[in-house]
Short mmCIF file of C-alpha atoms (C1' of nucleotides) in Angstrom, two decimals:
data_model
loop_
_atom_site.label_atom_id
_atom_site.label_comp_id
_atom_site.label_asym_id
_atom_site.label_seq_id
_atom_site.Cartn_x
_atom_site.Cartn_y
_atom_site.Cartn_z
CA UNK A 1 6.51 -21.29 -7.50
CA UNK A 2 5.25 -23.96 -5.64
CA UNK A 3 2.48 -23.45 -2.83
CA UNK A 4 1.27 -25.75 -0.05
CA UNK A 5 -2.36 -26.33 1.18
CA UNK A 6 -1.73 -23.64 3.56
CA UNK A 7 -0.65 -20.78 1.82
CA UNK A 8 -3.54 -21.52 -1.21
CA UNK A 9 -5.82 -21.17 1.69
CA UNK A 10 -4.45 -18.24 2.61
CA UNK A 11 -4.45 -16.21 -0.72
CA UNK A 12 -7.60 -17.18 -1.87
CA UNK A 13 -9.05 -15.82 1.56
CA UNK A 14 -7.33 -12.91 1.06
CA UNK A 15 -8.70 -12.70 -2.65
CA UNK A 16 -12.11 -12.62 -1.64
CA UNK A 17 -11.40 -10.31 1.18
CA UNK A 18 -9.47 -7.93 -1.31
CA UNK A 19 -12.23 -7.96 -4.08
CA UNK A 20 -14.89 -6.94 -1.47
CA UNK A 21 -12.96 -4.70 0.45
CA UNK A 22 -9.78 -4.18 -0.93
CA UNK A 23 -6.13 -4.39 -0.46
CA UNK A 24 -6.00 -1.41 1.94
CA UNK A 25 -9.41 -2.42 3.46
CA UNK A 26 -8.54 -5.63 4.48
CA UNK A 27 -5.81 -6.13 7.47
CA UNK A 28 -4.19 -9.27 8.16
CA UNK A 29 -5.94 -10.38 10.77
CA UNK A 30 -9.16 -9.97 9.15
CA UNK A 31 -7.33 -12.59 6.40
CA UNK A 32 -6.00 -14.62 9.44
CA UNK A 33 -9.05 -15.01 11.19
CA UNK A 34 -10.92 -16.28 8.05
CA UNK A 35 -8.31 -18.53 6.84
CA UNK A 36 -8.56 -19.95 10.49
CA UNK A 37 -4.66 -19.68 10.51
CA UNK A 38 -2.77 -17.67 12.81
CA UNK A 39 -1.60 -14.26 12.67
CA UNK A 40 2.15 -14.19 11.88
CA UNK A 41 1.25 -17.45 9.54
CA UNK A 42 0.94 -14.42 6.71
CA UNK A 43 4.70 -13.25 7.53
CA UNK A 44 6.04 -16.42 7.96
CA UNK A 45 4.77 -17.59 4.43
CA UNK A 46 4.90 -14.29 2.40
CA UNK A 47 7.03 -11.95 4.72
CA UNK A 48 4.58 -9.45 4.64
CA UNK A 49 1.14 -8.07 3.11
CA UNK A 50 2.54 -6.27 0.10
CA UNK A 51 4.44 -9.62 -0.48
CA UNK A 52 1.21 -11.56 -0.36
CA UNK A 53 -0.62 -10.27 -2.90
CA UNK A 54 2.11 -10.01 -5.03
CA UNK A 55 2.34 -14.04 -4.49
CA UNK A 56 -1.68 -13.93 -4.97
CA UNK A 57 -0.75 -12.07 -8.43
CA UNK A 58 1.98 -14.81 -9.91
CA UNK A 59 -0.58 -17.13 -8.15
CA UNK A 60 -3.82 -16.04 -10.37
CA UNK A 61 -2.03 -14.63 -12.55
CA UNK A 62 -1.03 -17.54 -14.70
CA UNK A 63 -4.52 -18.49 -14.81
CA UNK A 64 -6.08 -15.35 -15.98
CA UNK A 65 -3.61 -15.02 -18.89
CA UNK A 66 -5.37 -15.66 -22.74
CA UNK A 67 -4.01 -18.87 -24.52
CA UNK A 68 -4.06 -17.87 -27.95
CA UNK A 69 -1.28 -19.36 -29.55
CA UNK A 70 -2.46 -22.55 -31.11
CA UNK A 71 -5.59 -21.02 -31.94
CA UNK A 72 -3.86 -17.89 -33.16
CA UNK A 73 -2.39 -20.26 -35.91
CA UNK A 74 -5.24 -22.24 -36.68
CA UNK A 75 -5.62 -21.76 -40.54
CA UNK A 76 -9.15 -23.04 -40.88
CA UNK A 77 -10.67 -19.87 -38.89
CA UNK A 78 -11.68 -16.49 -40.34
CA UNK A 79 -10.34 -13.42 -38.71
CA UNK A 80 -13.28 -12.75 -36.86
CA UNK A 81 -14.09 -16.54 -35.51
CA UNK A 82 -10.65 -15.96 -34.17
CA UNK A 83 -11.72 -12.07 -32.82
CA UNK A 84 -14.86 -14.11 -31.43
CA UNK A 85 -13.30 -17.34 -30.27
CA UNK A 86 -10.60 -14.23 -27.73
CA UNK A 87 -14.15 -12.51 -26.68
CA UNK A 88 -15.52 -15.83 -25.05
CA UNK A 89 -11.94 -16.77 -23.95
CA UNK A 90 -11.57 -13.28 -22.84
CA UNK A 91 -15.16 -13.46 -21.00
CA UNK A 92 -14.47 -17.12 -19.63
CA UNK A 93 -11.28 -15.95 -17.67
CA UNK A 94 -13.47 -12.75 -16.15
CA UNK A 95 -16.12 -14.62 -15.11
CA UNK A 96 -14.44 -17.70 -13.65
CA UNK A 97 -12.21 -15.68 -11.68
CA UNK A 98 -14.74 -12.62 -10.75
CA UNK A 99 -12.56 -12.06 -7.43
CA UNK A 100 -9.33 -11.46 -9.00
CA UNK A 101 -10.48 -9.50 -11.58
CA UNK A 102 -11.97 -6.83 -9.25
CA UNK A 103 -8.74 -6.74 -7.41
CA UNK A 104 -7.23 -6.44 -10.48
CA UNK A 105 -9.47 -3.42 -11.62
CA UNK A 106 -8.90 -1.51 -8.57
CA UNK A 107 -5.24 -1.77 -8.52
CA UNK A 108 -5.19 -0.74 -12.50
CA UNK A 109 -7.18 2.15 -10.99
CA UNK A 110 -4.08 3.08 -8.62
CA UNK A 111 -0.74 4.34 -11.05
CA UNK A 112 1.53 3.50 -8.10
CA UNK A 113 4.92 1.23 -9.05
CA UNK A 114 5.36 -2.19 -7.48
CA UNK A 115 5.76 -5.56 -8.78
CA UNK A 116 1.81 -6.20 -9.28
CA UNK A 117 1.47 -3.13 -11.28
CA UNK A 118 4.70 -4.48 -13.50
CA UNK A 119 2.64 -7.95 -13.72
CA UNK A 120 -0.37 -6.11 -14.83
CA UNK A 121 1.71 -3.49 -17.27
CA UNK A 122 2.93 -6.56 -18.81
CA UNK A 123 -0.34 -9.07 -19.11
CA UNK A 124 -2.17 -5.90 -20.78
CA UNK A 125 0.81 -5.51 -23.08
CA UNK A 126 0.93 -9.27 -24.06
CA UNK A 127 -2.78 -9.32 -24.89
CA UNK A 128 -2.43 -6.27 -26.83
CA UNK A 129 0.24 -7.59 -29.05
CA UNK A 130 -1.95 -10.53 -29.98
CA UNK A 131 -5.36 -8.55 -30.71
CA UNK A 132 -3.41 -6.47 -32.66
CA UNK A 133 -1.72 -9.37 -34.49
CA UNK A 134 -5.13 -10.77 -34.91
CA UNK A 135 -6.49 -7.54 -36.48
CA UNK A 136 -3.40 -6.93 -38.91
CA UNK A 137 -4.00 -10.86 -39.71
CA UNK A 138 -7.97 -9.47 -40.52
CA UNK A 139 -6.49 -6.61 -42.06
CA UNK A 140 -4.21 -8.13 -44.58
CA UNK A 141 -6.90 -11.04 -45.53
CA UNK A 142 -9.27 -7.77 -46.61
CA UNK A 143 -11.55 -8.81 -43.36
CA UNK A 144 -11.65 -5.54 -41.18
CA UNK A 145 -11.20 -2.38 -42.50
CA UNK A 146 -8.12 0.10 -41.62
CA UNK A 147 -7.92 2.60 -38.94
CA UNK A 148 -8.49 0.48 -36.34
CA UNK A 149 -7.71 1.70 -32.86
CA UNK A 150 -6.70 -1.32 -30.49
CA UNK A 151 -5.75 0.27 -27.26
CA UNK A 152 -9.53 1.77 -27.40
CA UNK A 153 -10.44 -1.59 -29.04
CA UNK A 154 -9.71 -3.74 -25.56
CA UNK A 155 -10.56 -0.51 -22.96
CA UNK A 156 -14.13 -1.46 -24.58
CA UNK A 157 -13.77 -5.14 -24.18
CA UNK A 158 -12.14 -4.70 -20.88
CA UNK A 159 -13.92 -2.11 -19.48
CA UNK A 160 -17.89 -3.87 -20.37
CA UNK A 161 -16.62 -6.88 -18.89
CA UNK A 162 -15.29 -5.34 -15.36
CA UNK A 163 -18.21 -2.72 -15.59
CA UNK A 164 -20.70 -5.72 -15.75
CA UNK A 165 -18.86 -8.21 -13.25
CA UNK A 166 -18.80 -4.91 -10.77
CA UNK A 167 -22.20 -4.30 -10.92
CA UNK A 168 -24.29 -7.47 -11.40
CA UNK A 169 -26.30 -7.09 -8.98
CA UNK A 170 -27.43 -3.67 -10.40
CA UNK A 171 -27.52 -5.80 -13.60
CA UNK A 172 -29.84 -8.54 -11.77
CA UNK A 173 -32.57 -5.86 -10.45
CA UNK A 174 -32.62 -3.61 -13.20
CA UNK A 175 -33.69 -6.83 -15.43
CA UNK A 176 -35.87 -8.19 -12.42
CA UNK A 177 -34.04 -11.49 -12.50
CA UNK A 178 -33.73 -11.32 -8.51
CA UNK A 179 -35.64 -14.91 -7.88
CA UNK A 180 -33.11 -16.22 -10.69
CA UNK A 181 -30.63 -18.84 -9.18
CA UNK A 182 -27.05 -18.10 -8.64
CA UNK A 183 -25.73 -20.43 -11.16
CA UNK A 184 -28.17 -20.02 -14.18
CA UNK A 185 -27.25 -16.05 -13.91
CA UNK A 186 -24.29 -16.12 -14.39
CA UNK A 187 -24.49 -18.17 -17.37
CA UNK A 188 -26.88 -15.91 -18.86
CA UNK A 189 -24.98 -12.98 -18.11
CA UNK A 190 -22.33 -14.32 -20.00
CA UNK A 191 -24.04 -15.16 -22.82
CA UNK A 192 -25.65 -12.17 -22.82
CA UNK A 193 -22.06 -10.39 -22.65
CA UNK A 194 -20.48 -12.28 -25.40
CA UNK A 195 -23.84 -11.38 -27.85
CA UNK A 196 -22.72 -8.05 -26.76
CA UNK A 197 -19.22 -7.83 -27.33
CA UNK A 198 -19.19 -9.49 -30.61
CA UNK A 199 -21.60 -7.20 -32.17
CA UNK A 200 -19.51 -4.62 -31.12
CA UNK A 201 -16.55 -6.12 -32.75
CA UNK A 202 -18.04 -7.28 -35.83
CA UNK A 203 -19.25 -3.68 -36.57
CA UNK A 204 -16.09 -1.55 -35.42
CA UNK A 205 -13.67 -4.48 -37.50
CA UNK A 206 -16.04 -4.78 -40.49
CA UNK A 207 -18.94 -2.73 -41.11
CA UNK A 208 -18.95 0.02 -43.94
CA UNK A 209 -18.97 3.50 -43.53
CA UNK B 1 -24.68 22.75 1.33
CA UNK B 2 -22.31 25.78 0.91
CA UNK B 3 -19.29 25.32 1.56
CA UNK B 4 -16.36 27.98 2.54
CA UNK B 5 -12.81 28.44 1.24
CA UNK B 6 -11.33 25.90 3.36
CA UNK B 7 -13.63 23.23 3.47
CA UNK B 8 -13.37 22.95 -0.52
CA UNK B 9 -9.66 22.76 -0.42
CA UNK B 10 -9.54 20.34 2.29
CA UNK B 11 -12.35 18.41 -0.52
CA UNK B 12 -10.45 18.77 -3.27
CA UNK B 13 -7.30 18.00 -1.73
CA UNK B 14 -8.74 14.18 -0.28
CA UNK B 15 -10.47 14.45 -3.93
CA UNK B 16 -6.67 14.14 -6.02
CA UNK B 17 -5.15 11.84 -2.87
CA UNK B 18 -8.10 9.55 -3.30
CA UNK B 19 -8.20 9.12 -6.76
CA UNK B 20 -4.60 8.30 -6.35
CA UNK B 21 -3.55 6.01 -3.20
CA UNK B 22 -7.79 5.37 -2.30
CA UNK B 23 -10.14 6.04 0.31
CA UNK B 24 -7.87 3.34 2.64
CA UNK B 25 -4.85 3.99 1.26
CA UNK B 26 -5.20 8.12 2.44
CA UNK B 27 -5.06 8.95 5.76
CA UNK B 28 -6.14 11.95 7.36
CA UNK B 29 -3.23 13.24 8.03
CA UNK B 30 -1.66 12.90 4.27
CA UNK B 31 -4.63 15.45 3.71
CA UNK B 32 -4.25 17.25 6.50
CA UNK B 33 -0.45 18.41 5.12
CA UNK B 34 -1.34 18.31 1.98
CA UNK B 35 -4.27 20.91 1.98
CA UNK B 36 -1.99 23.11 5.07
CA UNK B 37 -4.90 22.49 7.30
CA UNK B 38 -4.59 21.33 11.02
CA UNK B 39 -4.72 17.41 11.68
CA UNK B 40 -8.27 18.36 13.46
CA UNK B 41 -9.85 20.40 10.84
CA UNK B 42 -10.90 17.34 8.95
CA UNK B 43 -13.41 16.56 12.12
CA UNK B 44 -14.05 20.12 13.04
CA UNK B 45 -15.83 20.51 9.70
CA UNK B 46 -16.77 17.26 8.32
CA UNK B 47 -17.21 15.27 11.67
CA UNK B 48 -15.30 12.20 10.03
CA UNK B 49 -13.02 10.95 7.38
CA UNK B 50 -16.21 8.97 6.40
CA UNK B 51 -18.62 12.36 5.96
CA UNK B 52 -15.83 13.84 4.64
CA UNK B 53 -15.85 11.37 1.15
CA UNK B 54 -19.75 11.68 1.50
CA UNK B 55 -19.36 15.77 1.30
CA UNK B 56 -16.67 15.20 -1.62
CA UNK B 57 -19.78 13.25 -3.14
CA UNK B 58 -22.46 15.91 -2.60
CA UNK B 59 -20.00 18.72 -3.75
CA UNK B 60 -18.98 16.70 -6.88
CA UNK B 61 -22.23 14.85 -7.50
CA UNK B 62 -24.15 17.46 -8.71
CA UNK B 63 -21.59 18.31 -11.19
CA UNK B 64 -21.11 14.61 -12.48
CA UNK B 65 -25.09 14.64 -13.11
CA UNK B 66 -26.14 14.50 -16.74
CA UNK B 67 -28.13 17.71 -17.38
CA UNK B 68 -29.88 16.23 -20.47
CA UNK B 69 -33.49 17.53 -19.84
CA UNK B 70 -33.42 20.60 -22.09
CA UNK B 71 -31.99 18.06 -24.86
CA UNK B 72 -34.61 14.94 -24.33
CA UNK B 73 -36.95 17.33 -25.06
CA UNK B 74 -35.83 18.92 -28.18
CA UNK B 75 -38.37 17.81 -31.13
CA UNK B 76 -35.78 18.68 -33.81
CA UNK B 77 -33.19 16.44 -33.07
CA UNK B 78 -33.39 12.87 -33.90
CA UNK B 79 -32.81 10.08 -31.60
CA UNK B 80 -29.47 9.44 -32.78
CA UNK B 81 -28.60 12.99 -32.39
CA UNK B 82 -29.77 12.81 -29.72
CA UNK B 83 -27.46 9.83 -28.18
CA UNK B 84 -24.31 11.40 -29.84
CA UNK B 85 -24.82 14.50 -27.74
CA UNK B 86 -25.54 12.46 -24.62
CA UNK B 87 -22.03 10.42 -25.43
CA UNK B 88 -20.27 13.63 -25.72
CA UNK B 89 -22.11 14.93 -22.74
CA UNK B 90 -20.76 11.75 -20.89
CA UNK B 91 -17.35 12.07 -21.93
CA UNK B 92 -16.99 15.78 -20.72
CA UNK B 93 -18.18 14.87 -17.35
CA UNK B 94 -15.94 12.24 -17.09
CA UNK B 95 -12.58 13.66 -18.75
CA UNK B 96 -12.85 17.03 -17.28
CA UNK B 97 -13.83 15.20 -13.54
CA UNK B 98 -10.97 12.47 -13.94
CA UNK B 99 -10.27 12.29 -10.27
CA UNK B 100 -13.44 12.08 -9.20
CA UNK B 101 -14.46 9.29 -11.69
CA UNK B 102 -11.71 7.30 -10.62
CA UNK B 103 -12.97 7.45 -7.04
CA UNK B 104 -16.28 6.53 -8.30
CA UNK B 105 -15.05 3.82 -10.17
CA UNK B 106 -13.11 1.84 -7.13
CA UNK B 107 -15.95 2.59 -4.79
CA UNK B 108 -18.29 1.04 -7.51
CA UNK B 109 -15.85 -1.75 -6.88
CA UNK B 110 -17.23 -2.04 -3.58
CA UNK B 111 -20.62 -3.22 -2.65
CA UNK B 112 -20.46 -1.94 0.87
CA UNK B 113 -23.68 0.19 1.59
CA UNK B 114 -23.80 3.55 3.10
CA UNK B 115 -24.18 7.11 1.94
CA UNK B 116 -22.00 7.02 -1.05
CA UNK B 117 -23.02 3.64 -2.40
CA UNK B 118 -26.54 5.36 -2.06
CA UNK B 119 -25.29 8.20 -4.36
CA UNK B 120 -23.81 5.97 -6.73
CA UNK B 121 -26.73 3.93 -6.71
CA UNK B 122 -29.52 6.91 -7.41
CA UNK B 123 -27.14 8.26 -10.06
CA UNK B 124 -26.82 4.94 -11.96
CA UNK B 125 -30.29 4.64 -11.80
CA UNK B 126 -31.43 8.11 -12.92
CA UNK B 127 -28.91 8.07 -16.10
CA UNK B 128 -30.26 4.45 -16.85
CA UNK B 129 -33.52 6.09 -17.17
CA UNK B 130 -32.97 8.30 -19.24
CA UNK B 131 -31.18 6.45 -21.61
CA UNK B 132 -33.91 4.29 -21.38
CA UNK B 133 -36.30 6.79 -22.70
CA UNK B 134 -34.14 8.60 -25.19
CA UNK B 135 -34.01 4.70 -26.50
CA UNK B 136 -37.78 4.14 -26.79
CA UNK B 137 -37.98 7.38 -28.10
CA UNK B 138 -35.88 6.04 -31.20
CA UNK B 139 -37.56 3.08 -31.06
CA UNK B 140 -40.89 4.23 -31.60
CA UNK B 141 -39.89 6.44 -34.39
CA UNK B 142 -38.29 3.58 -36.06
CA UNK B 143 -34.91 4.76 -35.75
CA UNK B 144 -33.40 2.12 -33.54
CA UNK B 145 -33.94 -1.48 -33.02
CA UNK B 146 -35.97 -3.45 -30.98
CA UNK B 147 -34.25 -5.79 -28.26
CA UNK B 148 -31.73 -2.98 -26.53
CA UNK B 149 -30.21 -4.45 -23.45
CA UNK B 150 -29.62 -0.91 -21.77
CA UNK B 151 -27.67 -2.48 -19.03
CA UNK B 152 -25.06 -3.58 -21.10
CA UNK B 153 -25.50 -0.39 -23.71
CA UNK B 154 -24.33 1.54 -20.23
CA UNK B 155 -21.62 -1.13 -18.99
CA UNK B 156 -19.69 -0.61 -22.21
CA UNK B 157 -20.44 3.89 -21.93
CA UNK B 158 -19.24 3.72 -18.33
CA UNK B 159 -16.65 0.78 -18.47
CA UNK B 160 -15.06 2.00 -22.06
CA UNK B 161 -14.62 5.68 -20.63
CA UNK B 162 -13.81 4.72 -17.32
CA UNK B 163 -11.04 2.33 -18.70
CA UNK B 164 -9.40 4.70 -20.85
CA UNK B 165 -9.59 7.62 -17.99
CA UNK B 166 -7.25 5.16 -15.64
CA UNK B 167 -5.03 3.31 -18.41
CA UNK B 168 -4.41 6.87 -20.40
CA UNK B 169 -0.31 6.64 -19.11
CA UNK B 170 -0.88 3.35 -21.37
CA UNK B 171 -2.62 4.60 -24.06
CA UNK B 172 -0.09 7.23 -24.29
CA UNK B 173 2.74 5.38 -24.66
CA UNK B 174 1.65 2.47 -27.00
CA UNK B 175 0.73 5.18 -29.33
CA UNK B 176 3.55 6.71 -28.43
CA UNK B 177 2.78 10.26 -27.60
CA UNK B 178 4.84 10.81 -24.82
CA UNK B 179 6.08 14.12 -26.58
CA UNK B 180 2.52 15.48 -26.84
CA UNK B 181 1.57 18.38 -24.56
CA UNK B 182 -1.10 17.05 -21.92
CA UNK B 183 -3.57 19.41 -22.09
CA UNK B 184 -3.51 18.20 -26.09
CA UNK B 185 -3.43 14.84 -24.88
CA UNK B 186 -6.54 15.37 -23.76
CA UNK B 187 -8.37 16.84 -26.34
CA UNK B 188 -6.90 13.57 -28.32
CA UNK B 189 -8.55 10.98 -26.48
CA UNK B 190 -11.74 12.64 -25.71
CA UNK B 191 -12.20 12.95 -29.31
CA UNK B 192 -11.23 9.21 -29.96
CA UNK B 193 -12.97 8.12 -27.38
CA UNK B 194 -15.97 10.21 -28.93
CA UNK B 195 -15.62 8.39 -32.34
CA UNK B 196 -14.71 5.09 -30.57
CA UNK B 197 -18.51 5.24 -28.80
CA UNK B 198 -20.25 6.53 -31.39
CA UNK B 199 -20.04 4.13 -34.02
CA UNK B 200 -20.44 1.39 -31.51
CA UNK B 201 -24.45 2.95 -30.28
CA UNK B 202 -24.79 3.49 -34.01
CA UNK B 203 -23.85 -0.05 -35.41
CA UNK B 204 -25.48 -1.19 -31.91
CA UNK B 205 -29.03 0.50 -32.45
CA UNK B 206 -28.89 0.67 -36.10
CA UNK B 207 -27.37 -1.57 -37.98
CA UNK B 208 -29.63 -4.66 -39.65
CA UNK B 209 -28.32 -8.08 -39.10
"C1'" DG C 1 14.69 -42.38 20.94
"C1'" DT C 2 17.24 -38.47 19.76
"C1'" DT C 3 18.06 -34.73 16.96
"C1'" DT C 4 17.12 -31.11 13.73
"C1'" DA C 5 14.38 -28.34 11.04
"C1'" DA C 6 9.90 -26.77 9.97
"C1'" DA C 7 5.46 -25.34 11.52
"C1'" DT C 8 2.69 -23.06 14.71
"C1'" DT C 9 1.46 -20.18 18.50
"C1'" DA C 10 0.43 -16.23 21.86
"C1'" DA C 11 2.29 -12.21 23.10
"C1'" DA C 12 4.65 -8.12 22.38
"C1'" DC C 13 6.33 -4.47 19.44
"C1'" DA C 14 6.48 0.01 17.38
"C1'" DT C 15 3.74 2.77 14.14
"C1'" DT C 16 -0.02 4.59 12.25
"C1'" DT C 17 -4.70 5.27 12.43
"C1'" DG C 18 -9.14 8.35 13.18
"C1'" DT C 19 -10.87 11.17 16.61
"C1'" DT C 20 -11.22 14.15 20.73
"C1'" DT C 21 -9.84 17.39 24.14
"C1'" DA C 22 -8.67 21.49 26.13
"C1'" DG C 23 -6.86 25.49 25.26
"C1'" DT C 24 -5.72 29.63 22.23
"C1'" DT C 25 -6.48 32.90 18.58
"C1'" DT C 26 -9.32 35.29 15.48
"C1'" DT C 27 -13.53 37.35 13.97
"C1'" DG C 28 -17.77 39.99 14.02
"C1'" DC C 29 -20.94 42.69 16.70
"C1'" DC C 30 -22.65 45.89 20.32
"C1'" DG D 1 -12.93 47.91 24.52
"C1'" DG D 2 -15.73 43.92 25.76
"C1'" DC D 3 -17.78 39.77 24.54
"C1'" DA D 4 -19.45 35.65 22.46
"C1'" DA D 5 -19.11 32.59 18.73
"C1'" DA D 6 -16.33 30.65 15.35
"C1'" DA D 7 -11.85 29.20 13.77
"C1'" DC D 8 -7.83 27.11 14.77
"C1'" DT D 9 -4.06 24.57 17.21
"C1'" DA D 10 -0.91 21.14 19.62
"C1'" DA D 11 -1.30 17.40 22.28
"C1'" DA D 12 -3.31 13.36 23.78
"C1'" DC D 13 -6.21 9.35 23.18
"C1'" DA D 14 -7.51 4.64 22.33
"C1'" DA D 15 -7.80 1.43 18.82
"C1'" DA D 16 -5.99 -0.88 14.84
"C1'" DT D 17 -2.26 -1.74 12.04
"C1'" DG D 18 1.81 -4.77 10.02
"C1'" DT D 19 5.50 -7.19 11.79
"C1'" DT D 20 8.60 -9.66 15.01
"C1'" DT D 21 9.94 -12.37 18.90
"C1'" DA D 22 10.54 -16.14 21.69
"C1'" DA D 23 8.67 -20.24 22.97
"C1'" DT D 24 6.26 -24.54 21.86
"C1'" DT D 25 4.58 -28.24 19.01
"C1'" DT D 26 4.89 -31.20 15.05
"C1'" DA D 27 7.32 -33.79 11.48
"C1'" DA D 28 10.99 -36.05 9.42
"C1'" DA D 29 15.55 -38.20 9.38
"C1'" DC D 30 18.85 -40.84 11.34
#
DNA sequence: GTTTAAATTAAACATTTGTTTAGTTTTGCC
DNA sequence: GGCAAAACTAAACAAATGTTTAATTTAAAC
């Protein structure tokens, strides 16, 4: 689906305006008025609200989706460069696109049907089939050890990552790091993150009893 | 605050319609029929639909709280001990208040201010602190490492539980377990989810490099 | 320049929203 | 029973909501 300059500037308002006060929150005017477009501009594009962030969803939704396959392949790695290599890709996609993953954590939140919660059912599926190929790849080399649960496996590495992004700025005061610029905390949150999460990994895939 | 008959079920009514369709998404009226109250009773005794989730807060906060002051205390328990019972501790709160976490968990979403994000706030703050302790307890007895980001120790508690809680239909079905009972269900995850966080503190705290 | 379709607009639309009012019923107390 | 306070109700209220309409402007094609 192609979009003109128009309608980009309308979803991404409305992303920002969903992540801060979501989708129910937010009324079209309040989008309008910030996109500076007029009202019935949001019908006339999308047809209606529901429609739009279903649009916002195929929009983002491309973006936000791990490219694993020609690393996935790469013969050269270990298992758990690979398992390390997803964490920072994995990170790098939350923290780039901090608005739509909120959005996306609050509608996971709500078990109602629709076409976004199909396009989330099936973006959480795809990146479960690959960690789990990469673990049965770990598995097989003699890397990680058996028993391995991968559902719980990604509600830890999804779950740390939308806990932080939600609550940075309880993040940022807790570790005094209020006169730190905007820019330079984020990168160290990230880092900070992906120390985190690989540890984790590294232990649960290959540590000893 | 006491509370009579009919201003808990009006509550816990908004409590289950929350969790489910959000604060925005739930208008006074669904709970209104729901509960079998009149339309007005909502303002009669909570004033607003706004006091009303702020009452649902005070009601339920209390019982979300960690009670781990008896525990902290106990001189025969080592630190590790120690954090396994707080996990568990945790994980009952959570699991056997699953509507109530999820509403916590989209309105931690939000950084609006105001009474509940106050709540929130204080809680997160109080349970940081004791974790906090409880870790330089084990750190001065040489149990645990040095260098514990308790930020991020918390993100992945809060986020891992909070993400299994609210994906659990998923979980369910990639394990496929549709056939199970739910109250066993239940039992199931909590104890995964048990396991699942205790070897990750223990590898986390423990575990040389 | 004329024509045709797309883009844009202000206004109107019908619902739904949270809240209040004004009245009625119930309850507890003397 | 009489009475006052509390509990409860149906109706009304104004404001906000998502969407549509009907008219106007802009753009492109011929």
């Amino acid at each position: 689906m192609e979009y003109n300059e128009k309608q980009v500037q309308i979803m991404e308002t409305a992303e920002t305006l969903f992540a801060e006060k979501g989708f129910n929150g937010t009324s079209v005017r309040d989008i309008a008025d910030k996109a500076k477009v007029n009202l019935a501009m949001v019908s006339y594009y999308f047809g209606s609200k529901d429609k739009l962030l279903e649009a916002l969803f195929t929009y983002r939704g491309e973006g936000i989706k791990l490219k694993l396959e020609s690393m996935i392949e790469n013969k050269e790695m270990s298992a758990l460069e690979k398992m390390n290599w997803l964490i920072d890709h994995y990170i790098d996609k939350v923290m780039s696109q901090q608005c739509f993953s909120r959005i996306m954590a609050r509608e996971q939140v709500m078990n109602h049907t629709g076409a976004t919660a199909e396009l989330i059912y099936q973006m959480k599926k795809r990146n479960q089939e690959m960690i789990s190929r990469l673990i049965h790849e770990g598995q097989k080399k003699g890397e990680f050890k058996k028993n391995i649960d991968v559902p719980l496996m990604m509600a830890t590495l999804i779950g740390t990552a939308n806990n932080l992004v939600t609550t940075q700025y309880y993040y940022r005061e807790i570790n005094n790091l209020q006169s730190m610029p905007e820019e330079e905390f984020q990168k160290h949150i990230r880092k900070k993150l992906s120390q985190h999460l690989k540890k984790i990994f590294k232990a649960i895939l290959t540590n000893e009893e």
